[in-house]
Amino acid sequence: MTTQNESPALDGERGEAVSTNGPHVPPTLRLSSISKLYSGIAALSDVSVDFHPGEVHAILGENGAGKSTLMNVSSGTVQPDGGTIEFESEVIHRLTPALASELGIAIVHQHPAVLPDMSVLENLQVALPSTVFAGESAEVVAKRLLDGVNLHVHLRDRVESLTVAQKHLLEIAKALAIRPKLLILDEPTAPLSQDASEMLFEKVRSVVAEGTAVAYITHRLAEVREIAKRVTVLRDGRLRGHANVADITDEQLLSLIVGRKLESTFPAKAADANTPVNFVLDSFSGNGFRDVSMTGRRGHIIGVAGVVGNGQSELMHALAGLVPTTGTVSINGRDHTARALLRETAYMPGDRHNEGLAMDLSVRENAALAALHKFRTARILNRKKELGRVGTALDELAVKAPSLDAPVSALSGGNQQKVVMARALLSEPTLLIADEPTQGVDVGARAEIYRILREVSESGIPVIVNSSDAKELEGLCDEVIVMSRGRVVRVLAGDSVNEEQIIGAAVSATTKADHAEDIGATDVKASGGALRRFIQGDYAPSVLLVVVISLLAVLITGQNARYMASFNINNILVLATALGFIGLGQTIALLLGGIDLSVGPLAGFLVVAGSFFINDDQPPGTILLGFALMVAIAIAVGVINGSLIRFGKFTPIAATLTLYIGLQGLSFVLRDGPGGYINQDITAAITSKIGPLPVAFLLLVAVTVAAEYALRRRRWGWRLRGTGSDEESARRIGIKIDRTVIIGYVATSLFTALGSLMLMAQIGVGDPAQGVGYTLASITAVVLGGTSLLGGRGTFVGTVLGAVLLTQVLNATSFLGLSQTFQYVFQGVLIVAAAILYSIARRDRGRKTH
């Protein structure tokens, strides 16, 4: 073993002598003296390591040791503060995710870099180079990639509907697709079943045989023994040693990893098998499981086992009171309803990123969330009490964080899991539910978690643990129920709780589902077919809008037959065209996860600016100059908005509100009232029509179709939606976020410029008071069209339909002689209805994934 503090057992600090290709074959990747600081704290200090072709090199260390940071440096996701990166003997001065992909570096992140609001197919298309899909249809290639990792989902399914394990398999499929020269696997088996893990190992052996270098991060020493040739150990961001796996014992590795000797991983089990019963589950049923019964005793830990996807996680959700159930749950002799379970149960979810943590909050805030009522003095939150209790809980779990007020997103995965556990303990629960509690947690922290779970159980609180690791259940649990197809197929206790019997019961189960609700959540989800995907898709709101527009037209025509006259139809569509173009721009901003409050004042300012040039008495050259000036101003505003957001670190609201105020002020500086009449020939051309249909509206439809095609079929659209869906994941897969955002805001302003032409033709004069109302109206139209205010999903088609409906409502109130109050009431009702429908759809989707 080569270490920094001990005499080496192998020649050379890097350990080239153990390479299966011999010391003279240059490494695929060489990292020399790599250092990285976060807020002045060293995540890596002078770390050097090589990864050789045709070899699996394991990287071990506790949570927070710097493993993931080192791998992020290796893949270009993180820029080091010092050191040198060489790929195939060539120095890389600045490695980025895009360059890493070009070089042949692929990484499977511990938290999959997937875009939840996009489909499975789109995730593959945006992450992989176009050459992967050359010569065949994208669907055929994607299906082959997914089949290669045994991932059987529909290509049009949104990724947010996938389970954690399925997201990891998708990540693995992306990495293998580029036939990498260096494959980085960061805790790849943590959420996978035994079968999926074995499949992955076969894939790894296959690529290694072809000469690929593999960097493999894991906390499981058995995996190191099974697949790795070399091992490097990090601790506290520093290199602790290299070795050939065959030349070092597990005890030596553990000592290097934790810096101390671990006496035992698992605490002693309950000594008394006949302690009082404190937990009874009788005929417990819900979505994904049926007729589950179990009994627990004081001081005993109950385990839940089975092949992943057989109802275990659904059972955990139900026990936490998160979903409707039938049956009886009795804790310490008292029956509990779902509401009581939700109030009294501490739940540690398996998906800590999406369910366990509020990633925008601090470590302290996440730990304290469930116990705020316990930190009150005279019904007022006592900060001193909160800090004391939270600090003690985090210290007991040895959470490594820069400070209590550091963002929880800055912590390693294992330390994030400890924060989840600290919150559970601080809530002083009646029942503790732990779903995959040690997933992604190092061996030292794992022992601490086991110890605390045992102490909680001994205190009289029932503890239920779901784990895909049979060895973990054997060492930790006193009783284990094994599930298959949502039913309990075997109950193990005492000496029967061992790895062999747990796995044997799970894989040999012959239980068959005789009702739809008996099938696991994944099967239920898959059975919905095309109708389910359409209802949950982006275009469902558009269909609803068409229905509402049609019904409203029929209703109003019944009151006044002149409503469908050619003149009125033209009037509605002309007004809808201006709003539609501006709404298309607003859609881009919202898809990016932002918003543009400046579109209204920009439209008005562009008309004012144009009114100095586009006049009857001006020559054609001057008129063209006016149009060019309007375009230039729009581009400049878009660049300023995007730059303030990306480089000035303004929030989208603050940045665009700044331009809102500035542009509106400039409009009044240029003209203190209406002036500068627009050229009549220009106005006539813009408002020309074919029958009852304005030519400009037909242009709007054509532009919308083209934009929708680009949004769904071109990389520009994928990158746009990917940035709004999950910015960090988008950055990891190589999307240039800054450029995408700036181009997006420029496009927003250019669409607004098109809308301003319609506004100019409608009012015929430069009026500084016009245009402001389009900000709120455009947001309303976009929301009605089904675009998410959170970013990542939406349609241009829906926006245009929303603009038509909004204009139709305003026209109807005037047409029927109703007061302006009704206009605002109708707008408000439409917005609230859209928000409610969207929330219901998201809630139903969330339930289906559990």
Short mmCIF file of C-alpha atoms in Angstrom, two decimals, residues 343-344 368-382 385-386 389 423 426-429:
data_model
loop_
_atom_site.label_atom_id
_atom_site.label_comp_id
_atom_site.label_asym_id
_atom_site.label_seq_id
_atom_site.Cartn_x
_atom_site.Cartn_y
_atom_site.Cartn_z
CA ARG A 343 -48.40 13.99 12.08
CA GLU A 344 -46.52 11.52 14.30
CA ALA A 368 -35.30 21.81 12.11
CA LEU A 369 -38.28 21.71 9.71
CA ALA A 370 -40.23 18.92 11.40
CA ALA A 371 -39.60 20.12 14.95
CA LEU A 372 -40.12 23.88 14.84
CA HIS A 373 -42.98 23.65 17.32
CA LYS A 374 -40.56 22.13 19.83
CA PHE A 375 -38.28 25.17 19.71
CA ARG A 376 -40.90 27.67 20.81
CA THR A 377 -40.98 29.78 23.93
CA ALA A 378 -44.37 31.36 24.58
CA ARG A 379 -45.39 30.35 21.04
CA ILE A 380 -42.43 32.25 19.55
CA LEU A 381 -39.53 30.41 17.90
CA ASN A 382 -36.53 30.42 20.25
CA LYS A 385 -33.06 26.56 21.59
CA GLU A 386 -33.22 25.68 17.90
CA ARG A 389 -30.94 21.14 19.64
CA ARG A 423 -34.67 15.94 11.23
CA LEU A 426 -35.58 15.95 16.29
CA SER A 427 -39.29 15.44 15.58
CA GLU A 428 -39.47 12.90 18.46
CA PRO A 429 -41.72 10.56 16.46
#
